Coordinates of C-alpha atoms and ligand atoms in Angstrom, one line a residue:
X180 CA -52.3 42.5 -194.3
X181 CA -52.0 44.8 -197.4
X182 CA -54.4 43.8 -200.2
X183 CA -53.5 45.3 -203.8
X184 CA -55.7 45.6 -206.6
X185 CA -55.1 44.1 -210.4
X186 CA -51.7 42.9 -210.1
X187 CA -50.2 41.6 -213.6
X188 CA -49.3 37.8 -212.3
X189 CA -46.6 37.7 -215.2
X190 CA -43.4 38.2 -212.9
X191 CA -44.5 35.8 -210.1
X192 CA -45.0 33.2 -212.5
X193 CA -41.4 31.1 -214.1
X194 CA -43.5 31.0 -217.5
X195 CA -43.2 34.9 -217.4
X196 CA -46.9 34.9 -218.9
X197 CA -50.4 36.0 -217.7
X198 CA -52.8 38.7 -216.8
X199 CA -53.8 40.3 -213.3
X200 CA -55.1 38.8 -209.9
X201 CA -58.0 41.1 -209.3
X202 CA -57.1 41.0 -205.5
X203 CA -53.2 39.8 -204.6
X204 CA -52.0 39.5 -200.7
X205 CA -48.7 37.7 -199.4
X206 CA -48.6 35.5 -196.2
X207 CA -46.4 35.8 -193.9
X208 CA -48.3 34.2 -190.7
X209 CA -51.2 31.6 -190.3
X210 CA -53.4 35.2 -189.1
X211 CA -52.6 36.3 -192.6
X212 CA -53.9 33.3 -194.2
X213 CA -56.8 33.4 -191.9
X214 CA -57.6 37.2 -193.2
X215 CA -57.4 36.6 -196.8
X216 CA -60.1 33.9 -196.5
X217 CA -61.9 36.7 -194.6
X218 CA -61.5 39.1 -197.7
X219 CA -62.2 36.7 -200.0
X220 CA -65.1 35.6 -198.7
X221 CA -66.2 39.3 -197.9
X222 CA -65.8 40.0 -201.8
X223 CA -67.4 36.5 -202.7
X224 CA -64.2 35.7 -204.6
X225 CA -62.0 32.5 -204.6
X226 CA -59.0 32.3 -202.8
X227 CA -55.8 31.5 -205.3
X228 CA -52.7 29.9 -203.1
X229 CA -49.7 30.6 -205.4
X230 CA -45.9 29.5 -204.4
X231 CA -43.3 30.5 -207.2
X232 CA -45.4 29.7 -210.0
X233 CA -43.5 27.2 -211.4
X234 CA -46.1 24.8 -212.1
X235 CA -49.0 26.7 -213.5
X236 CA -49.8 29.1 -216.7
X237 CA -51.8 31.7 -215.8
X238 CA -54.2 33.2 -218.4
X239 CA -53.6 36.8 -220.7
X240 CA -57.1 37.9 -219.0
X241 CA -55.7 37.1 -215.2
X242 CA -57.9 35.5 -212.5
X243 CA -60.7 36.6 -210.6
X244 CA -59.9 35.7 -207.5
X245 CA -57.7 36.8 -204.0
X246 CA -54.1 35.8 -205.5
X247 CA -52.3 34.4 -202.0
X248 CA -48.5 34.2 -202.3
X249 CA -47.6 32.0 -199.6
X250 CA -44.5 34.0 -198.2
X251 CA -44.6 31.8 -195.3
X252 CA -40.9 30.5 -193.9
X253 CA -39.5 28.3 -191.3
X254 CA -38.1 24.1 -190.9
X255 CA -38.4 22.1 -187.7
X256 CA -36.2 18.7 -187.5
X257 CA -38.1 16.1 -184.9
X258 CA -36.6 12.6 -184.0
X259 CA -39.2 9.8 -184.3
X260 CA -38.8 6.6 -182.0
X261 CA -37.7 4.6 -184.8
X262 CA -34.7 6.6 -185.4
X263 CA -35.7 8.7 -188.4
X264 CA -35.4 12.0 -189.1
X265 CA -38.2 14.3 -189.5
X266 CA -38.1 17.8 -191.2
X267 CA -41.4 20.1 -191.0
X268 CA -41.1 22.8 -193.4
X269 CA -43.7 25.7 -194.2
X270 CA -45.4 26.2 -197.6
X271 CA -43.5 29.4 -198.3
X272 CA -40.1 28.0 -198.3
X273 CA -38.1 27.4 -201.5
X274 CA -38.4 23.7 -201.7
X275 CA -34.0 23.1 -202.8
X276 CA -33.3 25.0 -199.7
X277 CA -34.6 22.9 -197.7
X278 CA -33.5 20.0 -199.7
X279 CA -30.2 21.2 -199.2
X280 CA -30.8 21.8 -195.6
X281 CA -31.3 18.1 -195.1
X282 CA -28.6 17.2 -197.6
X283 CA -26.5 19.2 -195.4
X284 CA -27.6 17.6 -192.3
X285 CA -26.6 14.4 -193.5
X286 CA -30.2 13.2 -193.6
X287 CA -31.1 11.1 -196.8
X288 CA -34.7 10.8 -198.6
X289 CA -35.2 14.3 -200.5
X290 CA -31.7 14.4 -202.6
X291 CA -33.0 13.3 -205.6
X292 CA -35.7 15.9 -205.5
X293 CA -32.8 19.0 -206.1
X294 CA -33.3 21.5 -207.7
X295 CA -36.4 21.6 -208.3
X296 CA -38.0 24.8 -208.7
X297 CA -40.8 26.5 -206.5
X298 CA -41.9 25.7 -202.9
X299 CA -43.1 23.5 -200.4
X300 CA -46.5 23.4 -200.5
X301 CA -46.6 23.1 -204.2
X302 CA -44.8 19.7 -203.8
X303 CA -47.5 17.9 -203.1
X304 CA -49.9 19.4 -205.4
X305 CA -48.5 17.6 -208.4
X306 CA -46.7 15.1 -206.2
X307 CA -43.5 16.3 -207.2
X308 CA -41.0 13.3 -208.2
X309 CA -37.6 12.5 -210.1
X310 CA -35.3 10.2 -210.6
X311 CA -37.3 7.1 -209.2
X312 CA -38.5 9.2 -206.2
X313 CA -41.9 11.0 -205.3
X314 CA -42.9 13.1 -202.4
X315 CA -45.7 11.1 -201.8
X316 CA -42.8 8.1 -200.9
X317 CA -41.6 10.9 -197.8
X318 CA -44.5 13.0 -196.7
X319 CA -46.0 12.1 -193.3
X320 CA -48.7 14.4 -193.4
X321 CA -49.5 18.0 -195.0
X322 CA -51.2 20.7 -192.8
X323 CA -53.3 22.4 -194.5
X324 CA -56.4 25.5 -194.0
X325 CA -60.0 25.0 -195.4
X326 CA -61.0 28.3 -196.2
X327 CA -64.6 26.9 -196.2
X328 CA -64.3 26.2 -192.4
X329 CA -61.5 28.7 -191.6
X330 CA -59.8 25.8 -190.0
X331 CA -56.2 24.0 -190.1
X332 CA -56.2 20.4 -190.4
X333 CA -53.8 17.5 -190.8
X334 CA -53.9 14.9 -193.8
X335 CA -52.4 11.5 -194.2
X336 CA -50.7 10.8 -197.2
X337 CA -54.0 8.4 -198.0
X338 CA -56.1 11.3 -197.8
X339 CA -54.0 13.3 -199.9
X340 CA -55.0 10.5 -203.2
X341 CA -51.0 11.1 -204.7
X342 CA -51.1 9.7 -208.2
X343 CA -48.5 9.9 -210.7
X344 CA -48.0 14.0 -210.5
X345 CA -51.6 14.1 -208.9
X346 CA -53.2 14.6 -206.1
X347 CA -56.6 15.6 -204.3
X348 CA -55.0 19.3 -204.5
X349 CA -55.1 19.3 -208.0
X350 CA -58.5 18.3 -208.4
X351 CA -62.6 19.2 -207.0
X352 CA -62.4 20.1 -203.5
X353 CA -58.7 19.5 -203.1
X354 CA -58.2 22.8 -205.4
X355 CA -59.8 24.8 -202.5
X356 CA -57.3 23.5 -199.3
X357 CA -54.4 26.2 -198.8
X358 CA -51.3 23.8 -197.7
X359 CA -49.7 25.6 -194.9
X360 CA -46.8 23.1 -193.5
X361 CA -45.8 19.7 -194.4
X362 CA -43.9 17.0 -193.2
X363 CA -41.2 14.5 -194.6
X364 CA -39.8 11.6 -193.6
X365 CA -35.6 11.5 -193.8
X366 CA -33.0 8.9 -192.0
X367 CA -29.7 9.0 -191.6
X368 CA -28.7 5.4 -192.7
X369 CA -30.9 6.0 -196.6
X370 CA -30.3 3.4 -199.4
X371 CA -29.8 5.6 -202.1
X372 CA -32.1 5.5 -205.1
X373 CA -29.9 5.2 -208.6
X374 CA -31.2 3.3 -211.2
X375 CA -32.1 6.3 -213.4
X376 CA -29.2 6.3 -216.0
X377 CA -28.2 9.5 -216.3
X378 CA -27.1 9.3 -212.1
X379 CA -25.9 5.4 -212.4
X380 CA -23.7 7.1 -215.2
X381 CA -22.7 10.1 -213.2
X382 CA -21.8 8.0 -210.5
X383 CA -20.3 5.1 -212.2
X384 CA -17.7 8.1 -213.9
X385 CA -17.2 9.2 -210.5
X386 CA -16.4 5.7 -209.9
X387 CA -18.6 6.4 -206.3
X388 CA -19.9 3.4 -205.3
X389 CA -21.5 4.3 -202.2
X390 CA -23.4 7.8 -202.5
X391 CA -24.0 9.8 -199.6
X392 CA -27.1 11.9 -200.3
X393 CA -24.6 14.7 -200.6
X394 CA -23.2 13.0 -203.5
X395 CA -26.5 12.2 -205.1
X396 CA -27.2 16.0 -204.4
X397 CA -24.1 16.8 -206.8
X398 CA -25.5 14.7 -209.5
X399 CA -28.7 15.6 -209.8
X400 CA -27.9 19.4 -209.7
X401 CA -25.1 18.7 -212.7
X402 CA -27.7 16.6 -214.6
X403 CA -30.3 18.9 -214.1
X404 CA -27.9 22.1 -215.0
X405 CA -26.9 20.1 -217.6
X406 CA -30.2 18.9 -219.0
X407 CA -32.8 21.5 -218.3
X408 CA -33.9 25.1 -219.0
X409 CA -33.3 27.4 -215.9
X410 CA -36.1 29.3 -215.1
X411 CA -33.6 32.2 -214.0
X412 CA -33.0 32.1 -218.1
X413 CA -36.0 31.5 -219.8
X414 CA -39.8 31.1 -219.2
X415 CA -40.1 27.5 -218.4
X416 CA -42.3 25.6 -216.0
X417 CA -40.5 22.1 -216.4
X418 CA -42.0 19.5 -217.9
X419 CA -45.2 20.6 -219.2
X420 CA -47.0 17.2 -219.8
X421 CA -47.2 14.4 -217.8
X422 CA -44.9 10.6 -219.4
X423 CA -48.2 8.7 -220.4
X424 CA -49.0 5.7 -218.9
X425 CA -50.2 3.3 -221.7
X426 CA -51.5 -0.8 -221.6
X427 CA -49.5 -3.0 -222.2
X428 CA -51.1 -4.2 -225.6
X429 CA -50.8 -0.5 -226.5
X430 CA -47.1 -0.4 -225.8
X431 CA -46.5 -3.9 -227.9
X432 CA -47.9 -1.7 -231.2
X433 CA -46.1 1.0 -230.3
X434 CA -42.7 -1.1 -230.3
X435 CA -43.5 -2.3 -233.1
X436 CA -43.6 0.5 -235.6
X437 CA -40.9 2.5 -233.2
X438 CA -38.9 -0.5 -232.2
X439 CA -36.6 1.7 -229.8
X440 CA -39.3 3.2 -228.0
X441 CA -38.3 3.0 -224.7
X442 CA -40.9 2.1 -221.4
X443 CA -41.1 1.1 -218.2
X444 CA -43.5 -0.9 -216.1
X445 CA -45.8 1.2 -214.0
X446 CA -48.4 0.7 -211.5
X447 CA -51.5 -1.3 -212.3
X448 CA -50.0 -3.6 -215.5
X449 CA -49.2 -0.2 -217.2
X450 CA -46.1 0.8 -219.2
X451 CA -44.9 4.8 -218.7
X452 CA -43.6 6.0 -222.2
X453 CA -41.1 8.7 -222.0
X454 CA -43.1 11.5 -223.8
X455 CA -39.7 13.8 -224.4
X456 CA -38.7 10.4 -226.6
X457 CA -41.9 11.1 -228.2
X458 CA -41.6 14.6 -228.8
X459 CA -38.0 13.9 -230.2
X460 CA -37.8 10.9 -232.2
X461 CA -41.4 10.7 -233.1
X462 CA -42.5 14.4 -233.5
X463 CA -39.3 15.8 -234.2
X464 CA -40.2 18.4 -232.0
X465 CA -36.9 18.9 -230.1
X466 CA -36.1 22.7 -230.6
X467 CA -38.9 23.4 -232.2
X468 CA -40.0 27.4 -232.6
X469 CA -43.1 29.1 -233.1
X470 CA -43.1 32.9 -232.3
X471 CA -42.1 33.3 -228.7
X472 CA -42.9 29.8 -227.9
X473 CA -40.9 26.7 -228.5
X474 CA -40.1 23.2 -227.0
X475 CA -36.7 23.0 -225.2
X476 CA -33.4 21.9 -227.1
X477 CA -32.1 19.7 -224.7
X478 CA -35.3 18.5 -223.6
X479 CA -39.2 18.7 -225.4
X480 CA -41.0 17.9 -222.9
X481 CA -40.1 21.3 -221.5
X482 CA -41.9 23.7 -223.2
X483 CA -40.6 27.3 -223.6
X484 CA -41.4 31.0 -223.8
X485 CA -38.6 33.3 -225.2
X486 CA -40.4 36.5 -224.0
X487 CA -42.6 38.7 -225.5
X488 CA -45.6 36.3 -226.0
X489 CA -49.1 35.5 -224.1
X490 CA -50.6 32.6 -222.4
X491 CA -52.6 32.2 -225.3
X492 CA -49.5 31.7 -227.4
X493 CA -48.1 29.1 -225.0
X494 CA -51.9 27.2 -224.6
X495 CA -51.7 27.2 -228.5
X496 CA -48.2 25.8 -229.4
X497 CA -49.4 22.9 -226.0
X498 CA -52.4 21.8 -227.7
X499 CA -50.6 21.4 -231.1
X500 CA -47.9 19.4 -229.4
X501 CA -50.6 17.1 -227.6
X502 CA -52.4 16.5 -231.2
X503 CA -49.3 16.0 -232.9
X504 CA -48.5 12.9 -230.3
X505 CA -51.9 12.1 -230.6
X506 CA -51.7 11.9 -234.9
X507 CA -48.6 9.9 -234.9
X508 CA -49.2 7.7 -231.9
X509 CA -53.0 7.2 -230.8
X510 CA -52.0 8.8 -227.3
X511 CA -53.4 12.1 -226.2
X512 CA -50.7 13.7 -223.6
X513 CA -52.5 14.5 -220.6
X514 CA -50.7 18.6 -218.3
X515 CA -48.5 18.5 -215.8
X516 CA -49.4 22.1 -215.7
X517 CA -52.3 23.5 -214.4
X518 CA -53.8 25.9 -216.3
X519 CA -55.1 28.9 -214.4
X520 CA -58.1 31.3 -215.5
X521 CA -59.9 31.4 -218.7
X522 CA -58.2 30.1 -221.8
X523 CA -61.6 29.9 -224.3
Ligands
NAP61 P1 -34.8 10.8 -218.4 O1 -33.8 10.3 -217.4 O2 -34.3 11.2 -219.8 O3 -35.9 9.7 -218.6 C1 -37.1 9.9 -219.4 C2 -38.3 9.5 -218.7 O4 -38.3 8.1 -218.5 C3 -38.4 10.1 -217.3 O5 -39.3 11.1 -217.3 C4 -38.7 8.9 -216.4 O6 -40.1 9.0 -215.9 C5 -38.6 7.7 -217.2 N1 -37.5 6.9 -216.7 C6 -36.2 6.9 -216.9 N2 -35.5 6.0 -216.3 C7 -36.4 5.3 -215.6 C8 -36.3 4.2 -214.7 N3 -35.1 3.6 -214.4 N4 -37.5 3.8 -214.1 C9 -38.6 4.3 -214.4 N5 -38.8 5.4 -215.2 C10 -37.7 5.9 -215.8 O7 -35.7 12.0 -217.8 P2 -35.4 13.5 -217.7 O8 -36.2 14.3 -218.5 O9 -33.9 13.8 -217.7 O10 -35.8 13.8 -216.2 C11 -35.2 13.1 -215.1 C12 -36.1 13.1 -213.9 O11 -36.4 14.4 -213.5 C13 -37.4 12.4 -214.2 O12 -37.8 11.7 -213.1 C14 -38.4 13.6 -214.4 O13 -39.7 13.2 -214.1 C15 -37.8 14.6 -213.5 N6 -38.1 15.9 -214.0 C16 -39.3 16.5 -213.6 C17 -39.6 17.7 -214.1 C18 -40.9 18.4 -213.8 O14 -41.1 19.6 -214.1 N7 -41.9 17.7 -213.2 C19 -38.8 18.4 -215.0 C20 -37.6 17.8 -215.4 C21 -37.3 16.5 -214.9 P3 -40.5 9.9 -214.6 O15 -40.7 11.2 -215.1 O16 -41.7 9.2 -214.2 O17 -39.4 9.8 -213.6

């Protein structure tokens, strides 16, 4: 295992901001995993699991910690009794390859999680979902190491807590747990999930009736080419806040000054507010600039860095979005992203 010192994190992150790990390793193997817990604990130093970095802002000062990039590959397809389709895939792996590899396979359950940016084991982190599907409704289990114990373990999905884009990974203990492998559930005979409007639309022009998930594959890559900033492009980590999940009293006042607000019933009697609706027709924030750091054109709740600026830049132009919402609608955005080192 080679272990290199102060490593700017910038370039393995898609926001294209932030400072150095003070210790940064790749895994390739479970015996690297295993030796980078050893180092870390040998230097008395966290250890940082990091996939693509498509999820996270890293900090202008870096992170004291042992930066892991999980470079670990690999997919296994099991048969269960019950005649679905299993696909174990390792944290390292791009997570639309494998989508596609499934898609491919004629297996149904992960198409309308294309193109999605980063890898497997960041999926369940934030409980990765679109268009009406989550992880958490596939996963079987996630495998993941304690570096505490120096041991492997399996979780059920229960133990995992998923929340709307949440999960135990994200939070207390959880944030310690390296995910090494996990496991969804596919079949072969999958009702296809297309009430979102923008694939009812692309499939009503289509005139398709009766998607195959390679079909639902197709739309969800054109919407999302479409739609969304590519990473490739720009520095973007997706949607940056999380739609908020307001009472139902709440929505009501809502409605009434913005009578076209649009929502939709959630879990628990609550009403999810689309926040890039928000941002757009509220805030007027759609395409708005500052500096190097904007929110997206096509859509706000994407937030954007147009090179040349610092996590600081992108933390500021954040937190004035999030009291801007809060000023003309009582509700305080809560990240998507996590935030990674000091921003104070
Ligand atoms: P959209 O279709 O314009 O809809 C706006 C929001 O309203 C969505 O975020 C979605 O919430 C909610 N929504 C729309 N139709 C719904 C329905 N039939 N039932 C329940 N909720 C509905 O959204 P978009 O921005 O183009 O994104 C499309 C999908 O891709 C969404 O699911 C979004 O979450 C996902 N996406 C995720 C990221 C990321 O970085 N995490 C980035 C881009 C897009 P939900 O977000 O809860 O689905």
């Amino acid at each position: 295992m080679r272990v290199e010192e102060n490593v700017t994190l910038a370039p393995y992150g898609t926001m294209r901001v932030g400072g150095p790990a003070r210790f940064f390793t790749e895994a390739h193997t479970a015996a690297d995993i295993r030796e980078a817990a050893l180092f870390a604990r040998r230097h008395d130093l966290p250890l940082f699991p990091l996939g693509s970095g498509s999820n996270i802002v890293v900090s202008d000062e870096g992170v004291h910690a042992v930066v892991l990039r999980m470079a670990t590959r690999g997919t296994a397809y099991e048969q269960t009794p019950h005649g679905d389709a299993i696909v174990i895939a390792a944290a390292g792996e791009p997570w639309d390859g494998v989508v596609a590899e499934t898609v491919a396979r004629g297996l149904g359950g992960l198409e309308n999680l294309s193109l999605i940016p980063g890898t497997v084991g960041a999926v369940p982190v934030q409980n990765v979902g679109a268009y009406g599907v989550e992880a958490a409704d596939r996963i079987i289990w996630v495998e993941a190491f304690d570096a505490e114990r120096l041991a492997h373990f399996v979780m059920t999905p229960e133990e995992c807590a998923f929340g709307y884009r949440d999960s135990i990974f994200k939070r207390g203990g959880g944030k310690n747990l390296i995910i090494t492998r996990v496991a969804f559930r596919l079949r072969k005979d999958h009702a296809p999930v297309t009430e979102y409007a923008d694939i009812a639309r692309y499939l009503a022009d289509m005139k398709n009736s009766n998607p195959s998930p390679a079909d639902i594959r197709d739309a969800v890559t054109a919407i999302r080419r479409a739609k969304l900033p590519d990473p490739n492009e720009i520095g973007t980590v997706g949607s940056f806040f999380k739609n908020p999940l307001i009472p139902q009293a709440a929505y009501e006042e809502l409605k009434e000054r913005f009578p076209e607000c649009p929502g939709f019933p959630a879990d628990g009697g609550l009403v999810k507010v689309p926040l890039a609706w928000i941002l757009d027709h509220i805030c007027g924030m759609r395409g708005l600039k500052d500096g190097a750091v904007g929110a997206h054109e096509r859509q706000p709740l994407a937030l954007v860095h147009y090179g040349g600026g610092t996590a600081r830049s992108v933390r500021a132009f954040s937190e004035m979005v999030r009291n801007k919402v809060h000023e003309k609608t009582g509700i305080m955005p809560e990240y998507e992203v996590s935030f990674v080192g000091r921003f104070d």
